[in-house]
Coordinates of C-alpha atoms in Angstrom, one line a residue:
X1 CA 89.1 81.4 93.2
X2 CA 92.6 82.2 94.3
X3 CA 94.0 81.5 97.7
X4 CA 96.6 83.1 99.7
X5 CA 100.1 81.7 99.3
X6 CA 103.7 82.1 98.3
X7 CA 103.8 80.4 95.0
X8 CA 105.6 81.9 92.0
X9 CA 104.2 81.4 88.5
X10 CA 106.1 80.6 85.4
X11 CA 104.8 83.7 83.7
X12 CA 105.8 85.8 86.7
X13 CA 109.3 84.5 86.5
X14 CA 109.5 85.0 82.7
X15 CA 108.3 88.5 83.1
X16 CA 110.9 89.3 85.7
X17 CA 113.7 87.7 83.7
X18 CA 112.8 89.4 80.4
X19 CA 112.6 92.8 82.1
X20 CA 116.1 92.0 83.4
X21 CA 117.4 90.8 80.1
X22 CA 120.1 93.0 78.6
X23 CA 120.0 95.4 75.7
X24 CA 123.2 95.1 73.8
X25 CA 125.1 98.0 72.3
X26 CA 124.3 98.2 68.6
X27 CA 120.6 97.9 69.1
X28 CA 120.2 101.6 68.4
X29 CA 116.9 101.6 66.6
X30 CA 113.9 99.4 66.5
X31 CA 114.5 98.2 63.0
X32 CA 118.0 96.9 63.9
X33 CA 117.0 95.2 67.1
X34 CA 116.4 91.5 67.4
X35 CA 112.7 92.0 67.9
X36 CA 111.0 95.1 66.6
X37 CA 108.5 96.5 69.1
X38 CA 105.5 96.0 66.9
X39 CA 103.2 95.3 69.8
X40 CA 101.4 92.2 68.4
X41 CA 97.7 92.7 68.2
X42 CA 95.9 90.6 65.6
X43 CA 98.1 91.9 62.8
X44 CA 101.7 91.1 62.0
X45 CA 102.9 94.2 60.3
X46 CA 105.8 96.2 61.7
X47 CA 105.1 99.5 63.4
X48 CA 104.3 102.4 61.2
X49 CA 106.6 105.3 62.0
X50 CA 105.7 107.6 59.1
X51 CA 102.6 109.6 60.0
X52 CA 101.9 108.8 63.6
X53 CA 103.1 111.3 66.1
X54 CA 106.0 110.5 68.4
X55 CA 105.1 109.5 71.9
X56 CA 108.3 109.0 73.8
X57 CA 108.4 110.2 77.4
X58 CA 108.8 114.0 77.4
X59 CA 107.2 115.2 80.6
X60 CA 109.5 116.4 83.3
X61 CA 106.9 116.5 86.0
X62 CA 105.1 113.4 87.5
X63 CA 101.4 113.4 86.9
X64 CA 99.2 114.9 89.6
X65 CA 97.5 112.4 91.9
X66 CA 93.8 111.9 91.1
X67 CA 91.3 112.9 93.6
X68 CA 88.7 110.5 95.2
X69 CA 85.9 111.9 93.0
X70 CA 85.2 109.7 90.0
X71 CA 84.7 112.7 87.8
X72 CA 88.2 113.9 88.7
X73 CA 90.0 110.5 88.9
X74 CA 91.1 110.4 85.3
X75 CA 88.8 108.3 83.1
X76 CA 85.3 108.1 84.5
X77 CA 83.5 104.7 85.0
X78 CA 82.4 103.4 81.7
X79 CA 79.2 101.6 80.7
X80 CA 80.8 100.1 77.7
X81 CA 81.7 96.4 77.5
X82 CA 85.5 95.7 77.5
X83 CA 86.8 94.7 74.1
X84 CA 90.1 93.8 72.3
X85 CA 91.6 96.1 69.7
X86 CA 94.8 96.2 67.6
X87 CA 97.6 98.4 69.0
X88 CA 97.1 101.9 67.6
X89 CA 99.7 103.5 65.4
X90 CA 100.5 106.1 68.0
X91 CA 101.4 103.4 70.5
X92 CA 103.5 101.5 68.0
X93 CA 105.3 104.6 67.0
X94 CA 106.0 105.5 70.7
X95 CA 107.2 102.1 71.5
X96 CA 109.6 102.1 68.5
X97 CA 110.9 105.6 69.3
X98 CA 111.4 104.8 73.0
X99 CA 113.9 102.0 72.5
X100 CA 116.8 102.3 74.9
X101 CA 120.1 102.9 73.3
X102 CA 123.3 101.5 74.9
X103 CA 126.6 103.2 74.3
X104 CA 129.9 101.6 73.2
X105 CA 130.4 98.2 74.7
X106 CA 127.6 98.6 77.3
X107 CA 125.0 96.0 78.1
X108 CA 121.9 97.8 79.3
X109 CA 119.1 96.5 81.5
X110 CA 116.1 98.8 82.2
X111 CA 115.0 98.8 85.8
X112 CA 112.3 101.5 85.7
X113 CA 111.2 104.3 83.4
X114 CA 109.7 107.4 84.9
X115 CA 108.9 111.0 84.0
X116 CA 112.0 111.9 86.1
X117 CA 114.4 109.8 84.0
X118 CA 115.3 106.1 83.6
X119 CA 116.9 103.8 86.0
X120 CA 119.1 101.2 84.3
X121 CA 121.8 98.6 85.1
X122 CA 124.8 99.5 83.0
X123 CA 127.3 96.7 82.5
X124 CA 130.5 97.4 80.7
X125 CA 132.5 94.1 80.7
X126 CA 135.6 94.4 82.8
X127 CA 134.9 98.0 83.7
X128 CA 131.8 98.3 85.8
X129 CA 128.3 96.9 86.6
X130 CA 126.1 99.4 88.4
X131 CA 122.6 100.7 88.8
X132 CA 122.3 104.3 87.4
X133 CA 119.8 107.0 87.0
X134 CA 119.8 108.7 83.6
X135 CA 118.2 112.0 82.9
X136 CA 119.0 113.3 79.4
X137 CA 122.8 113.5 79.3
X138 CA 123.2 113.3 83.1
X139 CA 124.1 110.0 84.7
X140 CA 124.1 109.3 88.4
X141 CA 125.4 106.1 90.0
X142 CA 122.9 104.6 92.5
X143 CA 124.7 101.4 93.4
X144 CA 127.8 99.7 92.3
X145 CA 126.9 96.0 91.9
X146 CA 130.4 94.9 91.2
X147 CA 131.9 92.7 88.5
X148 CA 131.7 89.5 90.5
X149 CA 127.9 89.1 90.5
X150 CA 126.6 88.9 86.9
X151 CA 123.6 87.0 88.2
X152 CA 122.3 89.9 90.3
X153 CA 119.1 91.4 88.9
X154 CA 117.4 94.7 89.9
X155 CA 113.7 94.2 90.1
X156 CA 110.5 95.6 91.6
X157 CA 111.7 99.2 91.4
X158 CA 109.5 102.1 92.6
X159 CA 110.2 105.8 92.7
X160 CA 108.5 108.5 94.7
X161 CA 110.3 111.5 93.3
X162 CA 113.2 111.4 95.8
X163 CA 113.6 107.7 97.0
X164 CA 114.1 104.7 94.9
X165 CA 113.2 101.3 96.4
X166 CA 114.1 98.0 94.7
X167 CA 115.1 94.4 95.3
X168 CA 118.2 92.7 94.1
X169 CA 117.7 89.0 93.3
X170 CA 121.1 87.4 93.9
X171 CA 120.6 84.1 92.1
X172 CA 119.0 82.9 88.9
X173 CA 117.7 79.8 90.6
X174 CA 117.0 80.8 94.2
X175 CA 114.5 83.6 94.4
X176 CA 114.6 83.6 98.1
X177 CA 118.1 85.1 98.0
X178 CA 117.4 88.8 97.7
X179 CA 118.2 92.2 99.2
X180 CA 115.7 95.0 99.5
X181 CA 117.2 98.5 99.2
X182 CA 116.2 102.1 99.4
X183 CA 118.2 105.0 97.9
X184 CA 117.7 108.7 98.9
X185 CA 118.7 110.7 95.9
X186 CA 119.0 113.8 98.0
X187 CA 121.4 112.4 100.6
X188 CA 124.5 111.7 98.5
X189 CA 124.8 108.4 100.3
X190 CA 124.8 104.8 99.2
X191 CA 121.5 102.8 99.2
X192 CA 120.5 101.2 102.5
X193 CA 119.7 97.5 102.7
X194 CA 116.4 97.3 104.5
X195 CA 115.7 93.5 104.4
X196 CA 117.0 90.3 102.8
X197 CA 116.0 86.7 102.5
X198 CA 115.8 85.0 106.0
X199 CA 116.6 81.5 107.1
X200 CA 114.4 79.0 108.9
X201 CA 115.5 77.0 111.9
X202 CA 117.5 74.6 109.7
X203 CA 119.5 77.4 108.1
X204 CA 117.7 77.3 104.8
X205 CA 116.4 80.4 103.1
X206 CA 112.6 80.4 103.4
X207 CA 110.3 80.6 100.4
X208 CA 108.8 84.1 100.1
X209 CA 106.5 86.0 97.8
X210 CA 108.0 88.4 95.3
X211 CA 109.2 91.3 97.4
X212 CA 107.7 94.3 95.5
X213 CA 108.3 97.4 97.7
X214 CA 105.8 100.3 98.2
X215 CA 106.9 103.9 98.9
X216 CA 104.2 106.0 100.6
X217 CA 104.3 109.1 102.9
X218 CA 107.8 108.6 104.2
X219 CA 107.7 104.8 104.6
X220 CA 108.8 101.8 102.7
X221 CA 106.4 98.8 102.9
X222 CA 106.9 95.2 101.8
X223 CA 105.8 91.6 102.6
X224 CA 108.2 88.6 103.1
X225 CA 108.5 85.4 105.1
X226 CA 110.6 86.2 108.2
X227 CA 111.3 85.5 111.9
X228 CA 112.1 81.8 111.1
X229 CA 108.4 81.2 110.5
X230 CA 108.0 79.7 107.1
X231 CA 104.2 79.2 107.6
X232 CA 103.4 82.9 107.5
X233 CA 104.3 86.1 105.7
X234 CA 104.8 89.5 107.5
X235 CA 103.9 92.9 106.3
X236 CA 106.5 95.4 107.5
X237 CA 107.1 99.1 107.3
X238 CA 110.5 101.0 107.3
X239 CA 110.5 104.7 108.2
X240 CA 112.8 106.5 105.8
X241 CA 113.6 109.3 108.2
X242 CA 115.3 107.2 110.9
X243 CA 115.2 103.5 109.8
X244 CA 112.6 102.4 112.3
X245 CA 111.0 99.1 111.3
X246 CA 107.5 98.0 112.3
X247 CA 105.9 94.6 111.8
X248 CA 102.3 95.5 110.8
X249 CA 100.5 92.3 110.0
X250 CA 101.3 88.6 110.1
X251 CA 99.3 86.2 108.0
X252 CA 99.3 84.6 104.6
X253 CA 99.3 87.6 102.3
X254 CA 101.4 88.7 99.3
X255 CA 102.8 92.1 98.3
X256 CA 100.8 95.2 99.3
X257 CA 99.9 98.2 97.2
X258 CA 99.2 101.8 98.0
X259 CA 95.7 103.0 97.2
X260 CA 94.9 106.5 98.2
X261 CA 95.5 106.9 102.0
X262 CA 95.6 103.2 102.6
X263 CA 97.8 100.1 102.1
X264 CA 95.9 97.2 100.6
X265 CA 96.8 93.6 100.4
X266 CA 95.1 90.2 100.0
X267 CA 95.1 87.8 102.9
X268 CA 93.2 85.0 104.4
X269 CA 92.4 83.5 107.8
X270 CA 94.4 80.3 107.1
X271 CA 96.7 78.6 104.7
X272 CA 95.0 77.7 101.4
X273 CA 91.8 79.6 102.3
X274 CA 90.2 82.0 99.9
X275 CA 91.7 85.5 100.3
X276 CA 89.9 88.8 100.6
X277 CA 91.1 92.4 100.7
X278 CA 92.6 94.0 103.8
X279 CA 93.3 97.7 104.4
X280 CA 95.6 99.7 106.6
X281 CA 95.5 103.5 107.3
X282 CA 98.9 104.9 106.2
X283 CA 98.8 107.6 108.9
X284 CA 98.0 105.4 111.9
X285 CA 99.0 102.0 110.7
X286 CA 95.7 100.7 112.0
X287 CA 93.4 98.4 110.1
X288 CA 90.4 100.1 108.5
X289 CA 87.2 98.6 107.0
X290 CA 87.2 97.7 103.3
X291 CA 84.7 99.9 101.4
X292 CA 81.4 98.2 100.8
X293 CA 82.0 98.2 97.0
X294 CA 85.0 95.9 97.5
X295 CA 83.5 93.6 100.1
X296 CA 82.7 90.9 97.5
X297 CA 86.1 90.9 95.9
X298 CA 87.1 87.3 96.7
X299 CA 90.3 85.5 95.9
X300 CA 92.3 88.4 94.4
X301 CA 95.6 86.7 93.3
X302 CA 97.4 89.9 92.1
X303 CA 96.9 93.5 93.1
X304 CA 98.0 96.8 91.6
X305 CA 97.1 100.4 92.4
X306 CA 98.1 104.0 92.5
X307 CA 96.5 106.7 94.6
X308 CA 93.2 106.6 92.7
X309 CA 92.9 103.2 91.0
X310 CA 92.8 99.7 92.4
X311 CA 93.1 96.6 90.2
X312 CA 93.1 92.9 90.9
X313 CA 93.0 89.6 89.2
X314 CA 90.3 87.2 90.4
X315 CA 86.8 86.1 89.4
X316 CA 85.9 82.8 88.0
X317 CA 89.0 80.6 87.3
X318 CA 91.2 83.7 88.1
X319 CA 90.8 85.1 84.5
X320 CA 89.1 88.4 85.3
X321 CA 90.9 91.7 85.7
X322 CA 88.7 94.1 87.8
X323 CA 89.1 97.8 88.5
X324 CA 87.7 100.2 91.0
X325 CA 88.1 103.9 91.7
X326 CA 86.9 105.7 94.9
X327 CA 83.3 106.9 94.3
X328 CA 82.4 104.2 91.8
X329 CA 79.3 102.2 93.0
X330 CA 81.0 98.9 92.2
X331 CA 84.1 97.4 90.5
X332 CA 84.1 97.0 86.7
X333 CA 85.5 94.2 84.6
X334 CA 88.4 95.6 82.6
X335 CA 89.7 92.4 80.9
X336 CA 88.0 89.0 80.9
X337 CA 89.4 87.1 77.9
X338 CA 93.1 86.5 78.8
X339 CA 94.6 83.1 79.8
X340 CA 96.2 83.5 83.3
X341 CA 96.4 87.3 83.6
X342 CA 99.1 88.2 86.1
X343 CA 101.3 90.9 87.6
X344 CA 99.2 94.0 86.7
X345 CA 100.6 97.4 87.1
X346 CA 98.8 100.8 87.0
X347 CA 100.1 103.5 84.6
X348 CA 97.7 106.4 85.0
X349 CA 94.6 105.5 83.0
X350 CA 96.3 102.3 81.7
X351 CA 96.8 98.9 83.3
X352 CA 99.6 96.8 81.9
X353 CA 99.8 93.1 82.7
X354 CA 101.2 89.7 81.7
X355 CA 99.4 86.7 80.3
X356 CA 100.5 83.2 79.2
X357 CA 101.1 84.3 75.6
X358 CA 102.2 88.0 75.7
X359 CA 102.1 91.3 77.6
X360 CA 99.0 93.5 77.4
X361 CA 97.7 97.0 78.0
X362 CA 94.1 97.8 79.1
X363 CA 92.8 101.4 78.9
X364 CA 90.3 102.9 81.2
X365 CA 89.8 105.8 78.8
X366 CA 88.4 103.6 76.1
X367 CA 87.6 100.5 78.1
X368 CA 89.6 98.4 75.6
X369 CA 92.8 96.2 75.7
X370 CA 95.5 95.4 73.2
X371 CA 98.5 93.1 72.9
X372 CA 101.8 94.9 73.6
X373 CA 104.3 92.2 72.6
X374 CA 104.3 89.4 69.9
X375 CA 105.2 86.8 72.5
X376 CA 106.1 86.6 76.2
X377 CA 108.1 89.5 77.5
X378 CA 108.0 91.9 80.4
X379 CA 106.1 95.0 81.3
X380 CA 106.4 97.4 84.3
X381 CA 104.9 100.6 85.5
X382 CA 105.0 102.7 88.7
X383 CA 101.8 104.6 88.9
X384 CA 102.7 107.4 86.5
X385 CA 102.0 107.2 82.8
X386 CA 105.4 105.8 81.7
X387 CA 105.6 102.0 81.1
X388 CA 108.7 99.9 80.4
X389 CA 108.2 97.1 77.9
X390 CA 110.7 94.2 77.3
X391 CA 110.5 92.0 74.2
X392 CA 111.5 88.3 74.2
X393 CA 115.0 87.7 72.6
X394 CA 115.0 85.8 69.4
X395 CA 117.6 83.4 70.7
X396 CA 118.8 82.2 74.1
X397 CA 121.9 84.3 73.8
X398 CA 120.2 87.2 72.1
X399 CA 119.4 90.6 73.6
X400 CA 116.0 91.9 74.7
X401 CA 114.7 95.1 73.1
X402 CA 113.5 97.3 75.9
X403 CA 111.6 100.5 75.4
X404 CA 109.7 103.1 77.4
X405 CA 106.4 104.7 76.5
X406 CA 104.4 107.6 77.9
X407 CA 100.8 106.2 77.7
X408 CA 99.3 109.7 78.3
X409 CA 101.1 111.1 75.3
X410 CA 100.2 108.0 73.2
X411 CA 96.5 108.6 73.8
X412 CA 93.7 106.1 74.4
X413 CA 93.7 102.6 72.8
X414 CA 90.3 103.4 71.3
X415 CA 87.5 101.1 70.4
X416 CA 88.2 100.5 66.7
X417 CA 86.6 97.3 65.6
X418 CA 84.7 96.8 68.9

């Protein structure tokens, strides 16, 4: 069983660092890149790009939010047992075709892929280093990071169609040194720093959970250690319209997620105690009861959600990935065979996550999972069907191949071989 706390895992750090690893100019196609995005699986062949249809992101509209009805919440609850499959050809093709292509002397780092474009950190040595939004041939500068801070990384990005929230880790070695920002794409103004790492009474930055922001209904939510109180974490909300900040809960929890009309997080009654789910109404900021179907979810160590799907890692020895949608009579086991599953993210009907050996995708449409990367790497999603995948460099000084994939266009993983 997992307990509440503020620890950071090795896999979690590797995932963040690989997603922040650069794509060097010249890696213009999957075949020429240091690591071809073959997706792993049980086979070792390179991706087939001949007959499978392309599946790079093409939608210009974000997917509609699912309703609470299980029959209308995307994939219905399945009676099939979860199984492992090889990555289908359509997925391999989509990953190969979605590789991000730097220009000229640019070093490119993908922050977030969405149906509305891609957010990247563009680094042209001696010229600029900045966070940009790219839509086709259009580029918009979000934040100038400056040339004096090569260690700054943009992580945890989330997009609601107008606002981008993200954190900037300002040190490779001290993950408590961060800034939390929100950018209003319609304002023409620079991003606002909403929060940053805070010090204890001795002037030392306090250890804090990963600050993964949530945008919901005109508010930005996050959890961090603050108020010179290293023994607790604080769930806070920032109103985008006027900058009003509210402290909503103090306890021992980690990052919240948005699920339907609620904010959900894992917390406990004391340090080191087994955690359970907590819920907050997004309209009133009042605590609400957890649905009966989730009452037995004990020790969830990582959460992920969108408006209709809630996912968590827990179960015996913390190796089970469970999923629930409103209206289902009970949660279902989605993945139960991975070593140390961590950092899940929801991408429509797909859940992507990290494990000790590689990055994985699990599909609610087929109730199956597949290996995305040959080795460790990074994977990120933001509720919509688009996922960003980073592949481990072949050498310490090498570049990471980074690609985006529309999982809706790629189709289900299927159950071939199950």
